[in-house]
Amino acid sequence: LDDLHRLVEAREIILVNDGSTDSSGAICAEYAAKDGRIRVLDMENGGPSAARNAGMRDSKGDFVCFVDADDLIESEAVRLLIESQRKTSADMVVGDFKFDRYYSVKTESRFLFTRQRLLEKQDIIDYVRSYSRKPTGYSAFIYAWGKLFKTALIKAKNIQFDAKLRVFEDISFNYDYLRHCESVSYVRS
């Protein structure tokens, strides 16, 4: 949470307290008191899908970007994603990430493509088909985090995370969203 205040491009930050039994709710409330962009949604534990759906329903911004409790986000990440969307008008923007296994000393950069690029509809279909035939460890579309989604598209098409799923809910959501995408921008920094 300490990194959230650095997200200068974020106009709203929704923290979902998914029925935690520790002091997470109080910690979220403290952050909300310090930063007017932060709103806290308290709910009964329903899992990551229910929490994300609640956040999307409450969102008033043009874009949604998910950050899970165990994620670290660079201060420039949201700005870079929004800049790419504004330049390309893409329906989804995907950013690169660094993988830090359980906060170990070793950090690996994961580059999904060799350069920044814009994937058009057929490129998206080909990429998803290729990955589906031979899944590897990482794909541009297997995680919900590290991406920028259009809130209007999510709401117009009623795209939600499947609350019955406890695993692979990201893939299900992303593929549902991709069905309505004309283009996806990839940002490499």
Short mmCIF file of N, CA and C in Angstrom, two decimals:
data_model
loop_
_atom_site.label_atom_id
_atom_site.label_comp_id
_atom_site.label_asym_id
_atom_site.label_seq_id
_atom_site.Cartn_x
_atom_site.Cartn_y
_atom_site.Cartn_z
N LEU A 1 0.80 -1.20 0.00
CA LEU A 1 0.00 0.00 0.00
C LEU A 1 0.85 1.26 0.00
N ASP A 2 2.04 1.17 0.53
CA ASP A 2 2.89 2.36 0.59
C ASP A 2 3.18 2.92 -0.80
N ASP A 3 3.15 2.08 -1.83
CA ASP A 3 3.44 2.52 -3.19
C ASP A 3 2.28 3.25 -3.85
N LEU A 4 1.07 3.08 -3.35
CA LEU A 4 -0.10 3.62 -4.04
C LEU A 4 -0.09 5.14 -4.15
N HIS A 5 0.40 5.84 -3.16
CA HIS A 5 0.39 7.30 -3.21
C HIS A 5 1.26 7.83 -4.34
N ARG A 6 2.19 7.03 -4.82
CA ARG A 6 3.09 7.44 -5.89
C ARG A 6 2.45 7.33 -7.27
N LEU A 7 1.30 6.73 -7.36
CA LEU A 7 0.63 6.55 -8.65
C LEU A 7 -0.07 7.84 -9.04
N VAL A 8 0.71 8.76 -9.57
CA VAL A 8 0.20 10.10 -9.82
C VAL A 8 -0.91 10.13 -10.87
N GLU A 9 -0.92 9.22 -11.81
CA GLU A 9 -1.95 9.22 -12.85
C GLU A 9 -3.25 8.58 -12.37
N ALA A 10 -3.22 7.89 -11.26
CA ALA A 10 -4.43 7.23 -10.77
C ALA A 10 -5.35 8.28 -10.17
N ARG A 11 -6.54 8.40 -10.74
CA ARG A 11 -7.50 9.39 -10.23
C ARG A 11 -8.37 8.83 -9.12
N GLU A 12 -8.47 7.52 -9.10
CA GLU A 12 -9.19 6.86 -8.01
C GLU A 12 -8.48 5.55 -7.71
N ILE A 13 -8.45 5.20 -6.45
CA ILE A 13 -7.84 3.95 -6.01
C ILE A 13 -8.87 3.28 -5.11
N ILE A 14 -9.30 2.10 -5.51
CA ILE A 14 -10.31 1.38 -4.73
C ILE A 14 -9.63 0.21 -4.04
N LEU A 15 -9.66 0.22 -2.73
CA LEU A 15 -9.11 -0.88 -1.94
C LEU A 15 -10.29 -1.73 -1.50
N VAL A 16 -10.23 -3.01 -1.81
CA VAL A 16 -11.31 -3.91 -1.43
C VAL A 16 -10.81 -4.78 -0.27
N ASN A 17 -11.44 -4.61 0.86
CA ASN A 17 -11.15 -5.43 2.03
C ASN A 17 -12.10 -6.62 1.97
N ASP A 18 -11.57 -7.73 1.52
CA ASP A 18 -12.37 -8.93 1.24
C ASP A 18 -12.54 -9.79 2.50
N GLY A 19 -13.18 -9.22 3.51
CA GLY A 19 -13.48 -9.98 4.72
C GLY A 19 -12.27 -10.38 5.53
N SER A 20 -11.24 -9.57 5.51
CA SER A 20 -10.03 -9.92 6.26
C SER A 20 -10.34 -9.98 7.76
N THR A 21 -9.63 -10.84 8.43
CA THR A 21 -9.82 -10.99 9.88
C THR A 21 -8.67 -10.37 10.66
N ASP A 22 -7.73 -9.81 9.95
CA ASP A 22 -6.61 -9.13 10.62
C ASP A 22 -6.89 -7.62 10.62
N SER A 23 -5.87 -6.81 10.63
CA SER A 23 -6.05 -5.36 10.69
C SER A 23 -6.08 -4.70 9.31
N SER A 24 -6.27 -5.49 8.26
CA SER A 24 -6.25 -4.94 6.90
C SER A 24 -7.29 -3.84 6.70
N GLY A 25 -8.49 -4.03 7.23
CA GLY A 25 -9.53 -3.01 7.08
C GLY A 25 -9.13 -1.69 7.68
N ALA A 26 -8.55 -1.72 8.88
CA ALA A 26 -8.11 -0.50 9.55
C ALA A 26 -6.97 0.15 8.77
N ILE A 27 -6.07 -0.66 8.23
CA ILE A 27 -4.95 -0.12 7.45
C ILE A 27 -5.48 0.57 6.19
N CYS A 28 -6.44 -0.06 5.52
CA CYS A 28 -7.05 0.55 4.34
C CYS A 28 -7.70 1.89 4.70
N ALA A 29 -8.41 1.92 5.82
CA ALA A 29 -9.07 3.16 6.26
C ALA A 29 -8.05 4.26 6.54
N GLU A 30 -6.91 3.91 7.09
CA GLU A 30 -5.84 4.89 7.35
C GLU A 30 -5.36 5.50 6.04
N TYR A 31 -5.15 4.66 5.04
CA TYR A 31 -4.68 5.16 3.74
C TYR A 31 -5.74 6.05 3.10
N ALA A 32 -7.00 5.67 3.22
CA ALA A 32 -8.09 6.47 2.65
C ALA A 32 -8.16 7.84 3.33
N ALA A 33 -7.88 7.89 4.62
CA ALA A 33 -7.91 9.16 5.35
C ALA A 33 -6.78 10.09 4.89
N LYS A 34 -5.68 9.51 4.41
CA LYS A 34 -4.52 10.30 3.99
C LYS A 34 -4.60 10.74 2.53
N ASP A 35 -5.36 10.03 1.71
CA ASP A 35 -5.37 10.28 0.26
C ASP A 35 -6.82 10.26 -0.22
N GLY A 36 -7.32 11.39 -0.67
CA GLY A 36 -8.71 11.52 -1.10
C GLY A 36 -9.07 10.67 -2.31
N ARG A 37 -8.08 10.18 -3.04
CA ARG A 37 -8.37 9.32 -4.20
C ARG A 37 -8.73 7.91 -3.77
N ILE A 38 -8.43 7.55 -2.54
CA ILE A 38 -8.62 6.17 -2.07
C ILE A 38 -10.01 6.02 -1.45
N ARG A 39 -10.72 4.99 -1.93
CA ARG A 39 -11.99 4.58 -1.33
C ARG A 39 -11.84 3.13 -0.91
N VAL A 40 -12.46 2.79 0.20
CA VAL A 40 -12.39 1.42 0.72
C VAL A 40 -13.75 0.76 0.61
N LEU A 41 -13.77 -0.44 0.05
CA LEU A 41 -14.97 -1.26 0.02
C LEU A 41 -14.76 -2.42 0.97
N ASP A 42 -15.59 -2.51 2.00
CA ASP A 42 -15.54 -3.63 2.93
C ASP A 42 -16.62 -4.61 2.54
N MET A 43 -16.26 -5.88 2.45
CA MET A 43 -17.24 -6.90 2.07
C MET A 43 -16.92 -8.21 2.77
N GLU A 44 -17.89 -9.11 2.77
CA GLU A 44 -17.64 -10.45 3.29
C GLU A 44 -16.70 -11.17 2.34
N ASN A 45 -15.92 -12.08 2.88
CA ASN A 45 -14.97 -12.81 2.06
C ASN A 45 -15.68 -13.56 0.95
N GLY A 46 -15.31 -13.23 -0.28
CA GLY A 46 -15.89 -13.90 -1.44
C GLY A 46 -14.83 -14.33 -2.42
N GLY A 47 -13.57 -14.08 -2.09
CA GLY A 47 -12.49 -14.46 -2.98
C GLY A 47 -12.12 -13.34 -3.94
N PRO A 48 -11.05 -13.56 -4.70
CA PRO A 48 -10.53 -12.50 -5.57
C PRO A 48 -11.52 -12.05 -6.64
N SER A 49 -12.29 -12.98 -7.19
CA SER A 49 -13.23 -12.59 -8.25
C SER A 49 -14.30 -11.65 -7.71
N ALA A 50 -14.89 -11.99 -6.58
CA ALA A 50 -15.93 -11.14 -5.99
C ALA A 50 -15.36 -9.77 -5.62
N ALA A 51 -14.14 -9.75 -5.11
CA ALA A 51 -13.51 -8.48 -4.72
C ALA A 51 -13.26 -7.60 -5.96
N ARG A 52 -12.74 -8.19 -7.00
CA ARG A 52 -12.49 -7.42 -8.22
C ARG A 52 -13.80 -6.94 -8.84
N ASN A 53 -14.82 -7.79 -8.86
CA ASN A 53 -16.12 -7.37 -9.40
C ASN A 53 -16.68 -6.20 -8.62
N ALA A 54 -16.55 -6.22 -7.30
CA ALA A 54 -17.04 -5.11 -6.47
C ALA A 54 -16.28 -3.82 -6.81
N GLY A 55 -14.98 -3.92 -6.97
CA GLY A 55 -14.18 -2.76 -7.35
C GLY A 55 -14.56 -2.21 -8.71
N MET A 56 -14.80 -3.09 -9.67
CA MET A 56 -15.20 -2.64 -11.01
C MET A 56 -16.56 -1.95 -10.98
N ARG A 57 -17.50 -2.52 -10.23
CA ARG A 57 -18.83 -1.92 -10.12
C ARG A 57 -18.75 -0.52 -9.53
N ASP A 58 -17.85 -0.32 -8.58
CA ASP A 58 -17.73 0.96 -7.89
C ASP A 58 -16.87 1.98 -8.64
N SER A 59 -16.14 1.52 -9.63
CA SER A 59 -15.21 2.38 -10.36
C SER A 59 -15.94 3.46 -11.15
N LYS A 60 -15.41 4.67 -11.06
CA LYS A 60 -15.97 5.79 -11.80
C LYS A 60 -15.00 6.31 -12.87
N GLY A 61 -13.81 5.75 -12.91
CA GLY A 61 -12.79 6.21 -13.85
C GLY A 61 -12.97 5.61 -15.24
N ASP A 62 -12.15 6.09 -16.17
CA ASP A 62 -12.19 5.60 -17.55
C ASP A 62 -11.53 4.23 -17.69
N PHE A 63 -10.60 3.93 -16.78
CA PHE A 63 -9.83 2.70 -16.87
C PHE A 63 -9.78 1.97 -15.54
N VAL A 64 -9.54 0.67 -15.62
CA VAL A 64 -9.35 -0.16 -14.45
C VAL A 64 -7.99 -0.84 -14.58
N CYS A 65 -7.25 -0.85 -13.50
CA CYS A 65 -5.96 -1.54 -13.43
C CYS A 65 -5.96 -2.29 -12.10
N PHE A 66 -5.72 -3.59 -12.13
CA PHE A 66 -5.77 -4.39 -10.91
C PHE A 66 -4.38 -4.53 -10.29
N VAL A 67 -4.33 -4.41 -8.97
CA VAL A 67 -3.10 -4.63 -8.21
C VAL A 67 -3.49 -5.54 -7.06
N ASP A 68 -2.93 -6.72 -7.01
CA ASP A 68 -3.23 -7.67 -5.95
C ASP A 68 -2.40 -7.36 -4.71
N ALA A 69 -2.79 -7.93 -3.59
CA ALA A 69 -2.14 -7.65 -2.30
C ALA A 69 -0.65 -7.99 -2.32
N ASP A 70 -0.26 -8.97 -3.11
CA ASP A 70 1.15 -9.37 -3.13
C ASP A 70 1.94 -8.72 -4.28
N ASP A 71 1.34 -7.75 -4.96
CA ASP A 71 2.00 -7.09 -6.08
C ASP A 71 2.72 -5.83 -5.63
N LEU A 72 3.79 -5.53 -6.30
CA LEU A 72 4.49 -4.25 -6.17
C LEU A 72 4.31 -3.55 -7.50
N ILE A 73 4.01 -2.26 -7.46
CA ILE A 73 3.79 -1.54 -8.70
C ILE A 73 4.73 -0.34 -8.77
N GLU A 74 5.35 -0.18 -9.93
CA GLU A 74 6.27 0.94 -10.13
C GLU A 74 5.47 2.24 -10.19
N SER A 75 6.07 3.32 -9.74
CA SER A 75 5.36 4.60 -9.67
C SER A 75 4.93 5.11 -11.04
N GLU A 76 5.63 4.75 -12.08
CA GLU A 76 5.31 5.22 -13.43
C GLU A 76 4.40 4.27 -14.20
N ALA A 77 4.04 3.15 -13.62
CA ALA A 77 3.32 2.11 -14.35
C ALA A 77 1.99 2.59 -14.93
N VAL A 78 1.16 3.18 -14.12
CA VAL A 78 -0.16 3.60 -14.59
C VAL A 78 0.00 4.69 -15.65
N ARG A 79 0.93 5.62 -15.43
CA ARG A 79 1.15 6.68 -16.42
C ARG A 79 1.54 6.09 -17.77
N LEU A 80 2.45 5.12 -17.78
CA LEU A 80 2.89 4.50 -19.04
C LEU A 80 1.74 3.76 -19.74
N LEU A 81 0.92 3.08 -18.97
CA LEU A 81 -0.22 2.37 -19.56
C LEU A 81 -1.21 3.36 -20.16
N ILE A 82 -1.52 4.42 -19.43
CA ILE A 82 -2.48 5.42 -19.93
C ILE A 82 -1.92 6.13 -21.16
N GLU A 83 -0.64 6.49 -21.14
CA GLU A 83 -0.03 7.14 -22.31
C GLU A 83 -0.14 6.25 -23.54
N SER A 84 0.13 4.98 -23.37
CA SER A 84 0.02 4.05 -24.50
C SER A 84 -1.41 3.98 -25.02
N GLN A 85 -2.37 3.94 -24.10
CA GLN A 85 -3.77 3.88 -24.52
C GLN A 85 -4.16 5.14 -25.28
N ARG A 86 -3.71 6.28 -24.81
CA ARG A 86 -4.04 7.54 -25.47
C ARG A 86 -3.41 7.63 -26.86
N LYS A 87 -2.22 7.09 -27.02
CA LYS A 87 -1.54 7.11 -28.33
C LYS A 87 -2.18 6.14 -29.31
N THR A 88 -2.62 4.99 -28.82
CA THR A 88 -3.06 3.91 -29.71
C THR A 88 -4.57 3.70 -29.74
N SER A 89 -5.28 4.21 -28.75
CA SER A 89 -6.73 3.96 -28.56
C SER A 89 -7.04 2.48 -28.36
N ALA A 90 -6.07 1.73 -27.90
CA ALA A 90 -6.25 0.29 -27.69
C ALA A 90 -7.31 0.02 -26.63
N ASP A 91 -7.99 -1.10 -26.78
CA ASP A 91 -9.00 -1.51 -25.81
C ASP A 91 -8.39 -2.08 -24.54
N MET A 92 -7.18 -2.60 -24.65
CA MET A 92 -6.43 -3.12 -23.51
C MET A 92 -4.98 -2.72 -23.69
N VAL A 93 -4.33 -2.40 -22.59
CA VAL A 93 -2.89 -2.12 -22.63
C VAL A 93 -2.23 -3.09 -21.66
N VAL A 94 -1.19 -3.76 -22.14
CA VAL A 94 -0.46 -4.76 -21.35
C VAL A 94 0.94 -4.24 -21.09
N GLY A 95 1.37 -4.29 -19.83
CA GLY A 95 2.71 -3.85 -19.49
C GLY A 95 3.60 -5.03 -19.13
N ASP A 96 4.89 -4.81 -19.26
CA ASP A 96 5.86 -5.83 -18.83
C ASP A 96 5.88 -5.90 -17.32
N PHE A 97 6.57 -6.92 -16.81
CA PHE A 97 6.65 -7.06 -15.37
C PHE A 97 7.95 -7.73 -14.99
N LYS A 98 8.28 -7.58 -13.73
CA LYS A 98 9.41 -8.29 -13.15
C LYS A 98 8.85 -9.31 -12.19
N PHE A 99 9.40 -10.48 -12.21
CA PHE A 99 8.91 -11.58 -11.39
C PHE A 99 9.86 -11.77 -10.23
N ASP A 100 9.35 -11.63 -9.02
CA ASP A 100 10.16 -11.78 -7.82
C ASP A 100 9.53 -12.89 -6.99
N ARG A 101 10.09 -14.07 -7.08
CA ARG A 101 9.51 -15.25 -6.44
C ARG A 101 9.61 -15.13 -4.93
N TYR A 102 8.47 -14.90 -4.28
CA TYR A 102 8.38 -14.83 -2.83
C TYR A 102 9.41 -13.88 -2.22
N TYR A 103 9.58 -12.74 -2.87
CA TYR A 103 10.46 -11.68 -2.39
C TYR A 103 11.90 -12.16 -2.17
N SER A 104 12.34 -13.04 -3.03
CA SER A 104 13.72 -13.51 -2.96
C SER A 104 14.65 -12.43 -3.52
N VAL A 105 15.92 -12.68 -3.42
CA VAL A 105 16.90 -11.73 -3.91
C VAL A 105 16.88 -11.69 -5.43
N LYS A 106 16.61 -12.83 -6.06
CA LYS A 106 16.64 -12.92 -7.51
C LYS A 106 15.36 -12.37 -8.12
N THR A 107 15.52 -11.45 -9.05
CA THR A 107 14.39 -10.89 -9.78
C THR A 107 14.63 -11.13 -11.26
N GLU A 108 13.61 -11.62 -11.94
CA GLU A 108 13.72 -11.87 -13.37
C GLU A 108 12.79 -10.93 -14.12
N SER A 109 13.29 -10.33 -15.18
CA SER A 109 12.42 -9.53 -16.04
C SER A 109 11.73 -10.47 -17.01
N ARG A 110 10.48 -10.22 -17.24
CA ARG A 110 9.71 -11.03 -18.19
C ARG A 110 9.24 -10.11 -19.30
N PHE A 111 9.79 -10.28 -20.47
CA PHE A 111 9.36 -9.48 -21.60
C PHE A 111 8.50 -10.37 -22.48
N LEU A 112 7.28 -9.94 -22.65
CA LEU A 112 6.33 -10.75 -23.39
C LEU A 112 6.56 -10.65 -24.89
N PHE A 113 7.04 -9.50 -25.34
CA PHE A 113 7.39 -9.28 -26.74
C PHE A 113 8.73 -8.55 -26.75
N THR A 114 9.40 -8.56 -27.88
CA THR A 114 10.73 -7.96 -27.96
C THR A 114 10.68 -6.44 -28.06
N ARG A 115 9.53 -5.90 -28.38
CA ARG A 115 9.42 -4.45 -28.53
C ARG A 115 7.98 -4.03 -28.25
N GLN A 116 7.78 -2.72 -28.06
CA GLN A 116 6.43 -2.20 -27.93
C GLN A 116 5.69 -2.47 -29.23
N ARG A 117 4.41 -2.81 -29.11
CA ARG A 117 3.67 -3.08 -30.34
C ARG A 117 2.18 -2.98 -30.11
N LEU A 118 1.45 -2.89 -31.20
CA LEU A 118 0.01 -2.87 -31.17
C LEU A 118 -0.49 -4.13 -31.86
N LEU A 119 -1.25 -4.92 -31.13
CA LEU A 119 -1.83 -6.13 -31.70
C LEU A 119 -3.24 -5.82 -32.17
N GLU A 120 -3.50 -6.09 -33.43
CA GLU A 120 -4.84 -5.92 -33.99
C GLU A 120 -5.63 -7.21 -33.74
N LYS A 121 -6.89 -7.21 -34.10
CA LYS A 121 -7.80 -8.32 -33.80
C LYS A 121 -7.21 -9.68 -34.20
N GLN A 122 -6.73 -9.82 -35.43
CA GLN A 122 -6.19 -11.11 -35.87
C GLN A 122 -4.92 -11.49 -35.10
N ASP A 123 -4.09 -10.51 -34.75
CA ASP A 123 -2.90 -10.78 -33.94
C ASP A 123 -3.30 -11.33 -32.58
N ILE A 124 -4.36 -10.77 -31.99
CA ILE A 124 -4.84 -11.22 -30.68
C ILE A 124 -5.31 -12.66 -30.78
N ILE A 125 -6.11 -12.96 -31.80
CA ILE A 125 -6.62 -14.32 -32.00
C ILE A 125 -5.46 -15.30 -32.18
N ASP A 126 -4.50 -14.94 -33.02
CA ASP A 126 -3.35 -15.82 -33.27
C ASP A 126 -2.54 -16.05 -32.00
N TYR A 127 -2.33 -14.99 -31.22
CA TYR A 127 -1.57 -15.11 -29.97
C TYR A 127 -2.27 -16.04 -28.99
N VAL A 128 -3.58 -15.85 -28.81
CA VAL A 128 -4.34 -16.68 -27.88
C VAL A 128 -4.34 -18.14 -28.35
N ARG A 129 -4.54 -18.36 -29.63
CA ARG A 129 -4.53 -19.73 -30.17
C ARG A 129 -3.18 -20.39 -29.95
N SER A 130 -2.12 -19.66 -30.24
CA SER A 130 -0.77 -20.20 -30.07
C SER A 130 -0.51 -20.59 -28.62
N TYR A 131 -0.88 -19.70 -27.70
CA TYR A 131 -0.68 -19.99 -26.29
C TYR A 131 -1.55 -21.17 -25.84
N SER A 132 -2.77 -21.24 -26.32
CA SER A 132 -3.69 -22.32 -25.93
C SER A 132 -3.19 -23.68 -26.41
N ARG A 133 -2.54 -23.71 -27.55
CA ARG A 133 -2.00 -24.97 -28.07
C ARG A 133 -0.80 -25.47 -27.27
N LYS A 134 0.01 -24.52 -26.81
CA LYS A 134 1.23 -24.89 -26.07
C LYS A 134 1.49 -23.86 -24.98
N PRO A 135 0.77 -23.99 -23.86
CA PRO A 135 0.96 -23.01 -22.78
C PRO A 135 2.39 -23.04 -22.23
N THR A 136 2.91 -21.86 -22.04
CA THR A 136 4.21 -21.71 -21.40
C THR A 136 3.97 -20.99 -20.08
N GLY A 137 5.01 -20.68 -19.37
CA GLY A 137 4.85 -20.07 -18.06
C GLY A 137 4.17 -18.72 -18.06
N TYR A 138 4.39 -17.92 -19.09
CA TYR A 138 3.87 -16.56 -19.09
C TYR A 138 3.23 -16.24 -20.43
N SER A 139 2.17 -15.48 -20.34
CA SER A 139 1.46 -15.01 -21.52
C SER A 139 0.94 -13.62 -21.20
N ALA A 140 0.70 -12.85 -22.21
CA ALA A 140 0.19 -11.50 -22.02
C ALA A 140 -1.20 -11.49 -21.38
N PHE A 141 -1.90 -12.61 -21.44
CA PHE A 141 -3.30 -12.59 -21.05
C PHE A 141 -3.67 -13.57 -19.93
N ILE A 142 -2.71 -14.06 -19.18
CA ILE A 142 -3.08 -15.01 -18.12
C ILE A 142 -3.28 -14.35 -16.76
N TYR A 143 -2.82 -13.12 -16.59
CA TYR A 143 -3.01 -12.41 -15.33
C TYR A 143 -3.85 -11.16 -15.57
N ALA A 144 -4.61 -10.75 -14.57
CA ALA A 144 -5.38 -9.51 -14.69
C ALA A 144 -4.52 -8.30 -14.34
N TRP A 145 -3.54 -8.48 -13.47
CA TRP A 145 -2.69 -7.36 -13.09
C TRP A 145 -1.75 -6.98 -14.23
N GLY A 146 -1.25 -5.75 -14.16
CA GLY A 146 -0.30 -5.29 -15.18
C GLY A 146 -0.96 -4.86 -16.47
N LYS A 147 -2.26 -4.61 -16.42
CA LYS A 147 -3.01 -4.25 -17.62
C LYS A 147 -3.91 -3.06 -17.34
N LEU A 148 -4.29 -2.41 -18.40
CA LEU A 148 -5.26 -1.33 -18.33
C LEU A 148 -6.47 -1.76 -19.15
N PHE A 149 -7.64 -1.75 -18.51
CA PHE A 149 -8.89 -2.14 -19.16
C PHE A 149 -9.80 -0.92 -19.24
N LYS A 150 -10.60 -0.82 -20.28
CA LYS A 150 -11.57 0.27 -20.41
C LYS A 150 -12.79 -0.05 -19.54
N THR A 151 -13.08 0.84 -18.62
CA THR A 151 -14.24 0.65 -17.74
C THR A 151 -15.53 0.60 -18.54
N ALA A 152 -15.67 1.46 -19.54
CA ALA A 152 -16.90 1.50 -20.35
C ALA A 152 -17.15 0.18 -21.06
N LEU A 153 -16.09 -0.44 -21.56
CA LEU A 153 -16.23 -1.74 -22.23
C LEU A 153 -16.65 -2.82 -21.24
N ILE A 154 -16.03 -2.82 -20.08
CA ILE A 154 -16.38 -3.79 -19.04
C ILE A 154 -17.86 -3.67 -18.67
N LYS A 155 -18.31 -2.44 -18.46
CA LYS A 155 -19.70 -2.23 -18.04
C LYS A 155 -20.69 -2.46 -19.18
N ALA A 156 -20.36 -2.02 -20.39
CA ALA A 156 -21.27 -2.20 -21.53
C ALA A 156 -21.48 -3.67 -21.88
N LYS A 157 -20.43 -4.46 -21.75
CA LYS A 157 -20.51 -5.89 -22.11
C LYS A 157 -20.72 -6.77 -20.88
N ASN A 158 -20.87 -6.14 -19.70
CA ASN A 158 -21.10 -6.87 -18.45
C ASN A 158 -20.05 -7.97 -18.23
N ILE A 159 -18.80 -7.59 -18.40
CA ILE A 159 -17.70 -8.54 -18.24
C ILE A 159 -17.33 -8.58 -16.75
N GLN A 160 -17.30 -9.77 -16.20
CA GLN A 160 -17.01 -9.95 -14.79
C GLN A 160 -16.08 -11.14 -14.59
N PHE A 161 -15.47 -11.15 -13.43
CA PHE A 161 -14.71 -12.33 -13.00
C PHE A 161 -15.73 -13.37 -12.54
N ASP A 162 -15.47 -14.62 -12.85
CA ASP A 162 -16.36 -15.71 -12.45
C ASP A 162 -16.10 -16.03 -10.98
N ALA A 163 -17.05 -15.66 -10.11
CA ALA A 163 -16.88 -15.83 -8.67
C ALA A 163 -16.83 -17.29 -8.24
N LYS A 164 -17.23 -18.21 -9.11
CA LYS A 164 -17.15 -19.64 -8.78
C LYS A 164 -15.73 -20.18 -8.94
N LEU A 165 -14.91 -19.44 -9.68
CA LEU A 165 -13.54 -19.89 -9.91
C LEU A 165 -12.62 -19.38 -8.81
N ARG A 166 -11.77 -20.24 -8.31
CA ARG A 166 -10.75 -19.84 -7.32
C ARG A 166 -9.37 -19.81 -7.96
N VAL A 167 -9.23 -20.45 -9.11
CA VAL A 167 -8.01 -20.39 -9.90
C VAL A 167 -8.40 -20.14 -11.36
N PHE A 168 -7.51 -19.57 -12.10
CA PHE A 168 -7.71 -19.27 -13.52
C PHE A 168 -8.80 -18.24 -13.78
N GLU A 169 -9.23 -17.53 -12.73
CA GLU A 169 -10.26 -16.51 -12.91
C GLU A 169 -9.73 -15.36 -13.78
N ASP A 170 -8.42 -15.09 -13.70
CA ASP A 170 -7.83 -14.05 -14.53
C ASP A 170 -7.94 -14.39 -16.01
N ILE A 171 -7.60 -15.62 -16.35
CA ILE A 171 -7.66 -16.05 -17.76
C ILE A 171 -9.08 -15.95 -18.29
N SER A 172 -10.03 -16.43 -17.51
CA SER A 172 -11.43 -16.38 -17.92
C SER A 172 -11.87 -14.93 -18.17
N PHE A 173 -11.55 -14.04 -17.25
CA PHE A 173 -11.92 -12.64 -17.41
C PHE A 173 -11.23 -12.04 -18.64
N ASN A 174 -9.93 -12.25 -18.76
CA ASN A 174 -9.19 -11.67 -19.88
C ASN A 174 -9.73 -12.15 -21.22
N TYR A 175 -10.02 -13.43 -21.33
CA TYR A 175 -10.53 -13.95 -22.61
C TYR A 175 -11.92 -13.40 -22.90
N ASP A 176 -12.76 -13.26 -21.87
CA ASP A 176 -14.07 -12.63 -22.07
C ASP A 176 -13.90 -11.19 -22.55
N TYR A 177 -12.96 -10.49 -21.95
CA TYR A 177 -12.71 -9.10 -22.34
C TYR A 177 -12.14 -9.02 -23.76
N LEU A 178 -11.20 -9.91 -24.06
CA LEU A 178 -10.55 -9.89 -25.38
C LEU A 178 -11.54 -10.12 -26.52
N ARG A 179 -12.62 -10.83 -26.25
CA ARG A 179 -13.63 -11.07 -27.29
C ARG A 179 -14.16 -9.76 -27.86
N HIS A 180 -14.08 -8.69 -27.09
CA HIS A 180 -14.63 -7.40 -27.49
C HIS A 180 -13.55 -6.38 -27.86
N CYS A 181 -12.30 -6.82 -27.92
CA CYS A 181 -11.19 -5.92 -28.22
C CYS A 181 -10.89 -5.88 -29.72
N GLU A 182 -10.66 -4.69 -30.20
CA GLU A 182 -10.18 -4.52 -31.57
C GLU A 182 -8.66 -4.45 -31.61
N SER A 183 -8.07 -3.98 -30.50
CA SER A 183 -6.61 -3.90 -30.45
C SER A 183 -6.12 -3.94 -29.01
N VAL A 184 -4.87 -4.39 -28.87
CA VAL A 184 -4.19 -4.45 -27.58
C VAL A 184 -2.81 -3.83 -27.77
N SER A 185 -2.48 -2.91 -26.88
CA SER A 185 -1.16 -2.28 -26.93
C SER A 185 -0.27 -2.94 -25.89
N TYR A 186 0.98 -3.15 -26.27
CA TYR A 186 1.97 -3.73 -25.37
C TYR A 186 3.04 -2.68 -25.08
N VAL A 187 3.27 -2.43 -23.78
CA VAL A 187 4.27 -1.44 -23.36
C VAL A 187 5.45 -2.17 -22.76
N ARG A 188 6.60 -1.85 -23.28
CA ARG A 188 7.82 -2.41 -22.72
C ARG A 188 8.69 -1.25 -22.24
N SER A 189 9.04 -1.28 -20.97
CA SER A 189 9.88 -0.18 -20.47
C SER A 189 11.06 -0.73 -19.71
#
